Amino acid sequence: MAKAKTTAFFCRECGYESAKWAGQCPACKEWNTMVEEPTGPRTSQTGTARRPPLIKARPALLSEISVEEKDRVTTGYQELDRVLGGGVVSGSLVLVGGDPGIGKSTLLLQVCRNLAAAGQKVLYISGEESLKQIKLRANRIGQMTGELKFLCETSLDHIQQVLSQEKPDIVIIDSIQTMYREEIASAPGSVSQVRESTNLLMQIAKGEGITIFIVGHVTKEGVVAGPRVLEHMVDTVLYFEGDRHASYRILRGVKNRFGSTNEIGVFEMREQGLAEVENPSEFMLDGRPEGASGAVVACAMEGTRPMLLEVQALVTQSNLGIPRRTAAGTDHNRVNLLMAVLEKRCHYEMSRYDAYVNIAGGMKMNEPALDLSIIMALVSSLKDRPVDEKTVVFGEVGLSGEVRAVSMAEQRVNEAMKLGFEACILPQICLDKMKSTDKIRLVGVRNVREAIGYL
Ligand code: TYD
Ligand code: MG
């Protein structure tokens, strides 16, 4: 009899399963991500594989299902509530992903504190830190009240028992990569462990109506499965991102079964934990140089929220055959395209210059509405002529050098007004549709040449 195959290859990025190894994952096209892992339950040799417990359910009419407002619980942080779509839905499974050390445990501990103070029964399960370490972190954050308990455990079978005894409302699993199920043969952190563990957590969340937050580390190397493996199983996927060298952190919704995904929340890492940043524009423009050429304030939208940021460009004579172009925080190809537009439509000899474009503050932004500000920054640096520092610029640029309309122009102008800007250069088409105001000078432009004329 042929020997039954007991291992398979899994992609630790996306979880793709294959019988053969491959250098590149056929599903997500990542290189060197396929790892060999045992498959199937550990008990399969003896033929007594345990089945997952069946949840007894019956079909129901839509009219029989009641939805109450109280099903959404506020986390005590507006920034987080907005990303979740107006609070966390009870019985949902939320994945919080991010690089190690970005502040996931800190954020969730603070959320636990708020929820416990609001009368929820909270259980924080850590597989990474000892109770002492958690206590030290909690001391930094401040007073904890209410029913907030901690548990250090990595065995999900044990956790399941604890949950059925304790019956908490909210559970934190920190992190999914440290959890394991007895009946899966592979090591904790492997694709099949991570997947099966999430499966069990999902059954618990839906079956018992417990809200579960799962922490997932984004891993670049090693054999630990990344959070993308479980994205499709959970209700909501949030990524916590930010620059290591900057203090602000951005919480971004990637998937949300209960709300929109284009919202962000902004936090700042302080000595006493994370604090909400209610006005990110002010934060982003902090420390702006005055009267410098090549710096333009742009207005981008993050979901329904306008955000002002500084676009910087440095254009210098090139000594190389192929001029150097770099873009930090925005799309490199987009910058190349805009430079080609300048070359062809405005007759600037961009090919003789190196160009470096940067979004100040480490923000990543790919919105087309930044186009016009990138163009203005490039020309401002090329001519060494500063753009008026009380002016905000936004608009999409087309290949013929025309300035095209962008969405939500009014909100963008309002944000500029709120922060005391005196003028705004925007697409003429947007201006035509707007109510006139005397609080800010609005300058409509039809093409790139008109915009550059204001330099
Ligand atoms: P942590 O929440 O442990 O990150 P993760 O769980 O995502 O791995 O965050 C750790 C970092 O946050 C660490 O570098 C220290 C910093 N930190 C502060 O700056 N202030 C604080 O009050 C706390 C608790 C952490
Ligand atoms: Mg942590």
CSV table of C-alpha atoms and ligand atoms in Angstrom, one decimal:
chain,number,residue,atom,x,y,z
A,1,MET,CA,0.0,0.0,0.0
A,2,ALA,CA,1.3,3.4,-0.9
A,3,LYS,CA,2.3,5.6,2.1
A,4,ALA,CA,-0.3,8.3,2.7
A,5,LYS,CA,1.0,11.8,2.4
A,6,THR,CA,1.1,13.6,5.7
A,7,THR,CA,2.7,16.9,4.7
A,8,ALA,CA,1.9,19.6,2.3
A,9,PHE,CA,3.4,23.0,1.3
A,10,PHE,CA,1.7,26.1,2.5
A,11,CYS,CA,2.4,29.7,1.6
A,12,ARG,CA,2.9,31.6,4.8
A,13,GLU,CA,1.8,34.8,3.2
A,14,CYS,CA,-1.6,33.8,1.9
A,15,GLY,CA,-2.1,30.3,3.1
A,16,TYR,CA,-2.2,28.7,-0.4
A,17,GLU,CA,-1.8,24.9,-0.1
A,18,SER,CA,0.0,22.7,-2.6
A,19,ALA,CA,1.4,19.2,-2.8
A,20,LYS,CA,4.6,20.4,-4.4
A,21,TRP,CA,7.1,23.0,-3.3
A,22,ALA,CA,7.5,26.1,-5.5
A,23,GLY,CA,9.9,29.1,-5.3
A,24,GLN,CA,7.0,31.5,-6.0
A,25,CYS,CA,3.6,31.1,-4.6
A,26,PRO,CA,1.1,30.6,-7.5
A,27,ALA,CA,-1.6,32.5,-5.7
A,28,CYS,CA,-0.1,35.6,-4.2
A,29,LYS,CA,3.1,35.6,-6.4
A,30,GLU,CA,5.4,36.1,-3.3
A,31,TRP,CA,8.8,34.4,-3.5
A,32,ASN,CA,10.2,32.0,-1.0
A,33,THR,CA,7.1,31.7,1.1
A,34,MET,CA,6.2,28.0,0.6
A,35,VAL,CA,6.9,26.0,3.8
A,36,GLU,CA,6.3,22.3,4.4
A,37,GLU,CA,4.0,21.4,7.2
A,38,PRO,CA,2.2,18.3,8.4
A,39,THR,CA,-1.4,18.2,7.4
A,40,GLY,CA,-4.5,16.8,9.1
A,41,PRO,CA,-5.1,16.0,12.7
A,42,ARG,CA,-2.5,14.5,14.9
A,43,THR,CA,-4.8,11.6,15.8
A,44,SER,CA,-5.3,10.6,12.2
A,45,GLN,CA,-2.9,7.7,12.5
A,46,THR,CA,-5.1,6.0,15.1
A,47,GLY,CA,-8.2,6.8,13.1
A,48,THR,CA,-10.0,8.7,15.8
A,49,ALA,CA,-9.9,12.2,14.5
A,50,ARG,CA,-12.0,14.5,16.7
A,51,ARG,CA,-14.6,16.5,14.9
A,52,PRO,CA,-15.4,20.1,15.7
A,53,PRO,CA,-18.4,20.4,17.8
A,54,LEU,CA,-21.6,21.0,15.8
A,55,ILE,CA,-23.5,24.2,16.4
A,56,LYS,CA,-27.2,23.5,16.2
A,57,ALA,CA,-28.8,26.1,14.0
A,58,ARG,CA,-32.1,26.5,12.3
A,59,PRO,CA,-33.1,28.7,9.3
A,60,ALA,CA,-34.7,32.0,10.2
A,61,LEU,CA,-36.7,34.7,8.4
A,62,LEU,CA,-35.2,38.1,8.2
A,63,SER,CA,-38.1,39.5,10.1
A,64,GLU,CA,-37.4,37.2,13.0
A,65,ILE,CA,-33.9,38.6,13.4
A,66,SER,CA,-33.7,41.5,15.8
A,67,VAL,CA,-30.9,44.1,15.5
A,68,GLU,CA,-30.5,46.4,18.4
A,69,GLU,CA,-28.4,49.5,18.7
A,70,LYS,CA,-26.8,48.1,21.8
A,71,ASP,CA,-25.2,45.4,19.7
A,72,ARG,CA,-22.5,48.0,18.9
A,73,VAL,CA,-20.2,48.9,21.8
A,74,THR,CA,-18.1,51.9,21.8
A,75,THR,CA,-14.4,51.3,22.5
A,76,GLY,CA,-13.9,54.7,24.2
A,77,TYR,CA,-11.8,55.8,21.3
A,78,GLN,CA,-13.5,57.8,18.6
A,79,GLU,CA,-10.6,57.1,16.2
A,80,LEU,CA,-11.0,53.3,16.7
A,81,ASP,CA,-14.9,53.4,16.6
A,82,ARG,CA,-14.8,55.2,13.3
A,83,VAL,CA,-12.6,52.6,11.7
A,84,LEU,CA,-14.8,49.8,13.1
A,85,GLY,CA,-17.9,51.6,11.6
A,86,GLY,CA,-19.3,53.1,14.8
A,87,GLY,CA,-18.1,50.8,17.6
A,88,VAL,CA,-17.4,47.1,17.8
A,89,VAL,CA,-20.2,44.7,17.0
A,90,SER,CA,-20.8,42.1,19.7
A,91,GLY,CA,-19.9,38.6,18.7
A,92,SER,CA,-17.6,39.7,15.9
A,93,LEU,CA,-14.0,38.7,15.3
A,94,VAL,CA,-11.6,41.5,14.7
A,95,LEU,CA,-8.1,41.1,13.5
A,96,VAL,CA,-5.5,43.7,14.4
A,97,GLY,CA,-2.4,43.3,12.4
A,98,GLY,CA,0.9,45.2,12.3
A,99,ASP,CA,4.6,45.0,12.6
A,100,PRO,CA,6.0,43.8,15.9
A,101,GLY,CA,6.5,46.7,18.3
A,102,ILE,CA,4.1,49.1,16.6
A,103,GLY,CA,1.8,49.2,19.6
A,104,LYS,CA,-0.9,46.5,19.0
A,105,SER,CA,-0.8,45.2,22.6
A,106,THR,CA,-0.8,48.7,24.0
A,107,LEU,CA,-3.8,49.8,21.9
A,108,LEU,CA,-5.8,46.7,22.9
A,109,LEU,CA,-4.9,47.0,26.6
A,110,GLN,CA,-6.2,50.6,26.5
A,111,VAL,CA,-9.3,49.4,24.8
A,112,CYS,CA,-9.7,46.8,27.5
A,113,ARG,CA,-9.4,49.4,30.1
A,114,ASN,CA,-12.1,51.5,28.5
A,115,LEU,CA,-14.5,48.6,28.0
A,116,ALA,CA,-14.0,47.3,31.5
A,117,ALA,CA,-14.7,50.7,32.9
A,118,ALA,CA,-17.9,50.8,30.9
A,119,GLY,CA,-19.1,47.6,32.6
A,120,GLN,CA,-18.0,45.0,30.1
A,121,LYS,CA,-16.4,41.7,31.3
A,122,VAL,CA,-13.0,41.6,29.6
A,123,LEU,CA,-10.4,38.8,29.4
A,124,TYR,CA,-7.0,39.6,28.0
A,125,ILE,CA,-5.1,36.4,27.0
A,126,SER,CA,-1.5,36.8,26.2
A,127,GLY,CA,0.8,34.1,24.8
A,128,GLU,CA,3.8,36.4,24.5
A,129,GLU,CA,4.1,38.3,27.8
A,130,SER,CA,4.1,37.2,31.4
A,131,LEU,CA,1.5,38.6,33.8
A,132,LYS,CA,4.4,40.7,35.3
A,133,GLN,CA,5.1,42.3,31.9
A,134,ILE,CA,1.5,43.1,31.3
A,135,LYS,CA,1.3,44.7,34.8
A,136,LEU,CA,4.3,46.9,34.0
A,137,ARG,CA,2.7,48.0,30.7
A,138,ALA,CA,-0.6,48.6,32.5
A,139,ASN,CA,1.2,50.8,35.1
A,140,ARG,CA,2.4,53.0,32.3
A,141,ILE,CA,-1.1,53.4,30.8
A,142,GLY,CA,-2.8,54.3,34.1
A,143,GLN,CA,-5.7,53.2,36.3
A,144,MET,CA,-7.6,50.0,35.5
A,145,THR,CA,-11.0,49.5,36.9
A,146,GLY,CA,-13.9,47.1,36.4
A,147,GLU,CA,-13.9,43.4,35.5
A,148,LEU,CA,-10.7,43.1,33.6
A,149,LYS,CA,-8.8,39.8,33.9
A,150,PHE,CA,-5.6,38.5,32.4
A,151,LEU,CA,-4.5,35.1,31.4
A,152,CYS,CA,-1.2,33.8,30.1
A,153,GLU,CA,-1.9,30.8,28.0
A,154,THR,CA,-1.2,29.4,24.5
A,155,SER,CA,-3.3,26.3,24.4
A,156,LEU,CA,-6.6,27.1,22.7
A,157,ASP,CA,-8.2,24.0,24.1
A,158,HIS,CA,-7.6,25.3,27.5
A,159,ILE,CA,-8.7,28.8,26.5
A,160,GLN,CA,-11.9,27.4,25.2
A,161,GLN,CA,-12.6,25.8,28.7
A,162,VAL,CA,-11.7,29.0,30.5
A,163,LEU,CA,-14.1,31.0,28.2
A,164,SER,CA,-17.0,28.7,28.8
A,165,GLN,CA,-16.5,29.1,32.6
A,166,GLU,CA,-15.7,32.8,32.7
A,167,LYS,CA,-18.2,33.9,30.0
A,168,PRO,CA,-16.5,37.2,29.2
A,169,ASP,CA,-18.0,39.8,26.8
A,170,ILE,CA,-14.7,40.8,25.2
A,171,VAL,CA,-11.6,38.6,24.7
A,172,ILE,CA,-8.2,39.6,23.4
A,173,ILE,CA,-5.9,37.0,21.9
A,174,ASP,CA,-2.4,38.3,21.8
A,175,SER,CA,-1.1,37.0,19.4
A,176,ILE,CA,-2.6,34.3,17.1
A,177,GLN,CA,0.9,33.2,16.1
A,178,THR,CA,1.6,31.9,19.6
A,179,MET,CA,-1.6,29.9,19.9
A,180,TYR,CA,-1.9,26.2,19.2
A,181,ARG,CA,-4.4,23.4,19.1
A,182,GLU,CA,-3.4,20.0,20.5
A,183,GLU,CA,-4.8,18.1,17.6
A,184,ILE,CA,-2.9,19.9,14.9
A,185,ALA,CA,0.6,18.3,14.4
A,186,SER,CA,2.5,21.4,13.2
A,187,ALA,CA,4.2,24.0,15.4
A,188,PRO,CA,2.5,27.2,16.7
A,189,GLY,CA,2.7,30.0,14.1
A,190,SER,CA,2.5,27.6,11.2
A,191,VAL,CA,-0.1,28.1,8.5
A,192,SER,CA,-2.3,25.2,9.6
A,193,GLN,CA,-2.1,26.1,13.3
A,194,VAL,CA,-2.9,29.7,12.7
A,195,ARG,CA,-5.8,28.8,10.4
A,196,GLU,CA,-7.3,26.1,12.7
A,197,SER,CA,-6.9,28.3,15.8
A,198,THR,CA,-8.8,31.1,14.0
A,199,ASN,CA,-11.5,28.7,13.0
A,200,LEU,CA,-12.0,27.7,16.6
A,201,LEU,CA,-12.1,31.3,17.8
A,202,MET,CA,-14.6,32.1,15.1
A,203,GLN,CA,-16.9,29.2,16.3
A,204,ILE,CA,-16.6,30.6,19.9
A,205,ALA,CA,-17.3,34.2,18.8
A,206,LYS,CA,-20.4,33.3,16.8
A,207,GLY,CA,-21.6,30.5,19.0
A,208,GLU,CA,-21.3,32.3,22.3
A,209,GLY,CA,-21.6,35.9,21.2
A,210,ILE,CA,-18.2,36.9,22.5
A,211,THR,CA,-16.4,39.7,20.8
A,212,ILE,CA,-12.8,38.6,20.0
A,213,PHE,CA,-9.9,40.8,19.0
A,214,ILE,CA,-7.0,38.8,17.5
A,215,VAL,CA,-3.5,40.3,17.3
A,216,GLY,CA,-1.5,39.2,14.3
A,217,HIS,CA,2.1,40.1,13.7
A,218,VAL,CA,3.1,41.0,10.2
A,219,THR,CA,6.2,39.0,9.5
A,220,LYS,CA,8.7,39.5,6.8
A,221,GLU,CA,11.0,36.6,7.3
A,222,GLY,CA,11.0,33.3,9.1
A,223,VAL,CA,8.4,30.5,9.0
A,224,VAL,CA,5.7,32.3,10.9
A,225,ALA,CA,2.4,32.7,9.1
A,226,GLY,CA,1.3,36.2,8.5
A,227,PRO,CA,-2.1,37.7,9.3
A,228,ARG,CA,-3.1,37.6,5.7
A,229,VAL,CA,-3.7,33.8,6.2
A,230,LEU,CA,-6.7,34.6,8.4
A,231,GLU,CA,-8.0,37.7,6.7
A,232,HIS,CA,-10.8,35.9,4.9
A,233,MET,CA,-12.1,34.2,8.1
A,234,VAL,CA,-12.6,37.2,10.3
A,235,ASP,CA,-15.3,40.0,10.2
A,236,THR,CA,-13.0,43.0,10.4
A,237,VAL,CA,-9.4,43.4,9.5
A,238,LEU,CA,-7.5,46.4,10.9
A,239,TYR,CA,-3.8,47.2,10.3
A,240,PHE,CA,-1.9,49.3,12.7
A,241,GLU,CA,0.9,51.0,10.8
A,242,GLY,CA,3.4,53.8,11.2
A,243,ASP,CA,6.9,54.8,10.8
A,244,ARG,CA,9.3,53.5,13.4
A,245,HIS,CA,10.9,56.9,13.7
A,246,ALA,CA,7.6,58.9,13.9
A,247,SER,CA,5.4,58.9,17.0
A,248,TYR,CA,2.1,58.7,15.2
A,249,ARG,CA,0.3,55.5,14.3
A,250,ILE,CA,-2.4,54.9,11.8
A,251,LEU,CA,-5.1,52.4,12.2
A,252,ARG,CA,-6.5,51.4,8.8
A,253,GLY,CA,-9.5,49.3,8.0
A,254,VAL,CA,-8.8,46.7,5.3
A,255,LYS,CA,-12.0,44.7,5.5
A,256,ASN,CA,-15.1,45.3,7.5
A,257,ARG,CA,-18.3,43.3,7.3
A,258,PHE,CA,-20.1,46.0,9.4
A,259,GLY,CA,-18.9,49.3,7.9
A,260,SER,CA,-16.8,51.1,5.3
A,261,THR,CA,-13.1,50.3,4.9
A,262,ASN,CA,-11.7,53.6,3.8
A,263,GLU,CA,-11.6,55.2,7.3
A,264,ILE,CA,-8.5,55.7,9.3
A,265,GLY,CA,-7.8,56.4,12.9
A,266,VAL,CA,-4.7,58.4,14.0
A,267,PHE,CA,-2.9,57.8,17.3
A,268,GLU,CA,0.2,59.1,18.9
A,269,MET,CA,2.6,56.9,20.9
A,270,ARG,CA,3.4,58.7,24.1
A,271,GLU,CA,5.2,57.8,27.4
A,272,GLN,CA,1.8,56.9,28.9
A,273,GLY,CA,0.5,54.8,26.0
A,274,LEU,CA,-1.4,55.8,22.9
A,275,ALA,CA,-3.3,59.0,22.6
A,276,GLU,CA,-5.9,59.9,20.0
A,277,VAL,CA,-5.0,62.6,17.4
A,278,GLU,CA,-8.2,64.4,16.7
A,279,ASN,CA,-6.7,66.9,14.2
A,280,PRO,CA,-4.2,65.0,12.1
A,281,SER,CA,-3.6,67.9,9.7
A,282,GLU,CA,-2.2,70.0,12.4
A,283,PHE,CA,0.0,67.1,13.5
A,284,MET,CA,1.3,66.5,9.9
A,285,LEU,CA,2.1,70.2,9.3
A,286,ASP,CA,4.0,70.6,12.6
A,287,GLY,CA,7.5,71.9,12.1
A,288,ARG,CA,7.0,73.0,8.5
A,289,PRO,CA,9.9,75.1,7.1
A,290,GLU,CA,8.9,78.7,6.1
A,291,GLY,CA,9.6,80.2,2.8
A,292,ALA,CA,11.4,77.1,1.4
A,293,SER,CA,11.1,76.3,-2.2
A,294,GLY,CA,9.9,72.8,-3.2
A,295,ALA,CA,7.4,72.5,-0.4
A,296,VAL,CA,3.6,72.6,-1.0
A,297,VAL,CA,0.7,71.8,1.3
A,298,ALA,CA,-1.7,69.4,-0.3
A,299,CYS,CA,-5.0,68.1,0.8
A,300,ALA,CA,-5.7,64.4,0.6
A,301,MET,CA,-8.8,62.4,1.7
A,302,GLU,CA,-8.6,59.4,4.0
A,303,GLY,CA,-12.1,58.0,3.7
A,304,THR,CA,-14.4,60.8,4.6
A,305,ARG,CA,-11.7,62.8,6.3
A,306,PRO,CA,-9.6,65.5,4.7
A,307,MET,CA,-6.0,65.6,5.8
A,308,LEU,CA,-3.5,68.3,5.0
A,309,LEU,CA,0.1,67.3,4.4
A,310,GLU,CA,3.3,68.7,3.1
A,311,VAL,CA,4.6,67.5,-0.3
A,312,GLN,CA,8.3,68.2,-0.8
A,313,ALA,CA,10.4,68.0,-3.9
A,314,LEU,CA,14.1,68.5,-4.5
A,315,VAL,CA,15.2,68.9,-8.2
A,316,THR,CA,18.9,69.1,-8.8
A,317,GLN,CA,21.1,69.0,-11.9
A,318,SER,CA,21.9,65.4,-12.8
A,319,ASN,CA,25.4,64.1,-13.3
A,320,LEU,CA,24.2,60.7,-14.4
A,321,GLY,CA,23.2,59.4,-17.8
A,322,ILE,CA,19.9,58.3,-16.4
A,323,PRO,CA,18.6,60.9,-13.9
A,324,ARG,CA,17.8,59.6,-10.5
A,325,ARG,CA,14.2,59.7,-9.3
A,326,THR,CA,12.9,58.7,-5.9
A,327,ALA,CA,9.5,59.0,-4.3
A,328,ALA,CA,8.9,58.4,-0.6
A,329,GLY,CA,5.4,58.1,0.6
A,330,THR,CA,3.8,58.2,-2.8
A,331,ASP,CA,3.8,56.2,-6.0
A,332,HIS,CA,7.2,56.3,-7.8
A,333,ASN,CA,5.6,55.7,-11.2
A,334,ARG,CA,3.1,58.5,-10.7
A,335,VAL,CA,5.9,60.9,-10.1
A,336,ASN,CA,7.6,59.8,-13.3
A,337,LEU,CA,4.4,60.3,-15.2
A,338,LEU,CA,3.9,63.8,-13.8
A,339,MET,CA,7.5,64.7,-14.7
A,340,ALA,CA,6.9,63.5,-18.2
A,341,VAL,CA,3.8,65.8,-18.3
A,342,LEU,CA,5.9,68.7,-17.2
A,343,GLU,CA,8.5,67.9,-19.9
A,344,LYS,CA,6.0,67.6,-22.7
A,345,ARG,CA,3.3,70.1,-21.9
A,346,CYS,CA,5.3,72.8,-20.1
A,347,HIS,CA,8.7,72.3,-21.9
A,348,TYR,CA,10.8,72.0,-18.7
A,349,GLU,CA,13.8,69.8,-19.4
A,350,MET,CA,13.2,67.4,-16.6
A,351,SER,CA,15.4,64.7,-18.1
A,352,ARG,CA,18.4,66.8,-17.1
A,353,TYR,CA,17.5,66.8,-13.4
A,354,ASP,CA,17.5,64.4,-10.5
A,355,ALA,CA,14.2,64.6,-8.6
A,356,TYR,CA,13.3,63.5,-5.1
A,357,VAL,CA,9.7,63.6,-3.9
A,358,ASN,CA,8.7,63.1,-0.3
A,359,ILE,CA,5.5,63.2,1.7
A,360,ALA,CA,6.7,64.8,5.0
A,361,GLY,CA,6.0,63.0,8.2
A,362,GLY,CA,6.4,59.5,6.8
A,363,MET,CA,2.7,59.4,5.6
A,364,LYS,CA,1.9,57.1,2.7
A,365,MET,CA,-0.6,58.6,0.3
A,366,ASN,CA,-1.4,57.6,-3.3
A,367,GLU,CA,-4.5,59.7,-4.0
A,368,PRO,CA,-4.5,61.3,-7.5
A,369,ALA,CA,-5.6,64.6,-5.9
A,370,LEU,CA,-1.9,65.0,-4.8
A,371,ASP,CA,-0.8,65.3,-8.5
A,372,LEU,CA,-1.1,69.0,-8.7
A,373,SER,CA,0.8,69.6,-5.5
A,374,ILE,CA,3.6,67.3,-6.6
A,375,ILE,CA,3.8,69.2,-9.9
A,376,MET,CA,3.9,72.6,-8.1
A,377,ALA,CA,6.5,71.3,-5.6
A,378,LEU,CA,8.7,70.0,-8.5
A,379,VAL,CA,8.5,73.3,-10.4
A,380,SER,CA,9.0,75.3,-7.3
A,381,SER,CA,12.2,73.5,-6.5
A,382,LEU,CA,13.4,73.7,-10.1
A,383,LYS,CA,12.9,77.4,-10.3
A,384,ASP,CA,13.9,77.9,-6.6
A,385,ARG,CA,10.8,79.9,-6.1
A,386,PRO,CA,8.7,79.2,-2.9
A,387,VAL,CA,5.0,78.6,-3.0
A,388,ASP,CA,3.1,80.9,-0.7
A,389,GLU,CA,3.0,79.0,2.6
A,390,LYS,CA,-0.6,79.9,3.3
A,391,THR,CA,-1.8,78.2,0.1
A,392,VAL,CA,-3.2,74.7,-0.2
A,393,VAL,CA,-3.1,72.9,-3.5
A,394,PHE,CA,-5.1,69.9,-4.8
A,395,GLY,CA,-6.2,68.4,-8.1
A,396,GLU,CA,-5.7,65.5,-10.4
A,397,VAL,CA,-3.5,65.9,-13.4
A,398,GLY,CA,-4.2,64.2,-16.7
A,399,LEU,CA,-1.7,63.2,-19.5
A,400,SER,CA,-2.5,66.3,-21.6
A,401,GLY,CA,-1.6,68.5,-18.6
A,402,GLU,CA,-5.3,69.3,-17.8
A,403,VAL,CA,-6.3,69.6,-14.2
A,404,ARG,CA,-9.2,67.3,-13.5
A,405,ALA,CA,-11.9,67.3,-10.8
A,406,VAL,CA,-11.5,65.5,-7.5
A,407,SER,CA,-14.1,64.3,-5.1
A,408,MET,CA,-15.2,66.1,-2.0
A,409,ALA,CA,-13.6,69.4,-2.9
A,410,GLU,CA,-15.7,71.3,-0.5
A,411,GLN,CA,-14.5,69.3,2.5
A,412,ARG,CA,-10.9,69.8,1.5
A,413,VAL,CA,-11.4,73.6,1.2
A,414,ASN,CA,-13.1,73.6,4.6
A,415,GLU,CA,-10.2,71.8,6.2
A,416,ALA,CA,-7.8,74.4,4.8
A,417,MET,CA,-10.0,77.2,6.1
A,418,LYS,CA,-10.2,75.6,9.5
A,419,LEU,CA,-6.4,75.6,9.8
A,420,GLY,CA,-6.1,79.2,8.8
A,421,PHE,CA,-4.9,78.9,5.2
A,422,GLU,CA,-5.6,81.9,3.1
A,423,ALA,CA,-5.7,80.6,-0.4
A,424,CYS,CA,-6.5,77.3,-2.2
A,425,ILE,CA,-5.5,76.3,-5.8
A,426,LEU,CA,-8.0,73.8,-7.0
A,427,PRO,CA,-9.5,72.4,-10.3
A,428,GLN,CA,-11.7,75.0,-12.0
A,429,ILE,CA,-14.4,72.4,-12.5
A,430,CYS,CA,-14.6,71.9,-8.7
A,431,LEU,CA,-14.7,75.7,-8.1
A,432,ASP,CA,-17.6,76.1,-10.5
A,433,LYS,CA,-19.7,73.7,-8.4
A,434,MET,CA,-18.9,75.3,-5.1
A,435,LYS,CA,-20.5,78.1,-3.1
A,436,SER,CA,-18.5,81.2,-3.0
A,437,THR,CA,-16.8,82.1,0.2
A,438,ASP,CA,-14.9,85.2,1.4
A,439,LYS,CA,-13.0,83.4,4.2
A,440,ILE,CA,-10.5,81.9,1.8
A,441,ARG,CA,-9.3,82.9,-1.7
A,442,LEU,CA,-10.2,80.2,-4.2
A,443,VAL,CA,-8.2,79.9,-7.4
A,444,GLY,CA,-9.5,77.6,-10.1
A,445,VAL,CA,-7.1,76.3,-12.6
A,446,ARG,CA,-7.8,74.4,-15.9
A,447,ASN,CA,-4.3,73.1,-16.7
A,448,VAL,CA,-0.9,72.7,-15.2
A,449,ARG,CA,0.5,75.8,-16.9
A,450,GLU,CA,-2.1,78.0,-15.2
A,451,ALA,CA,-1.2,76.5,-11.9
A,452,ILE,CA,2.5,77.1,-12.4
A,453,GLY,CA,1.7,80.7,-13.3
A,454,TYR,CA,0.8,81.2,-9.6
A,455,LEU,CA,4.4,80.5,-8.4
B,1,TYD,P1,3.6,47.0,21.9
B,1,TYD,O1,2.2,47.3,22.2
B,1,TYD,O2,4.3,46.0,22.8
B,1,TYD,O3,3.7,46.5,20.4
B,1,TYD,P2,3.2,45.2,19.7
B,1,TYD,O4,2.2,44.5,20.6
B,1,TYD,O5,2.6,45.7,18.4
B,1,TYD,O6,4.4,44.3,19.4
B,1,TYD,O7,4.4,48.4,21.8
B,1,TYD,C1,5.7,48.4,22.2
B,1,TYD,C2,6.3,49.8,21.9
B,1,TYD,O8,5.5,50.9,22.3
B,1,TYD,C3,7.6,49.8,22.6
B,1,TYD,O9,8.6,50.1,21.6
B,1,TYD,C4,7.4,50.8,23.6
B,1,TYD,C5,6.3,51.7,23.1
B,1,TYD,N1,5.5,52.2,24.2
B,1,TYD,C6,5.5,53.6,24.5
B,1,TYD,O10,6.2,54.4,23.8
B,1,TYD,N2,4.8,54.1,25.5
B,1,TYD,C7,4.0,53.3,26.2
B,1,TYD,O11,3.3,53.8,27.1
B,1,TYD,C8,3.9,51.9,26.0
B,1,TYD,C9,3.1,51.0,26.8
B,1,TYD,C10,4.7,51.4,25.0
B,2,MG,MG,2.5,42.7,21.6
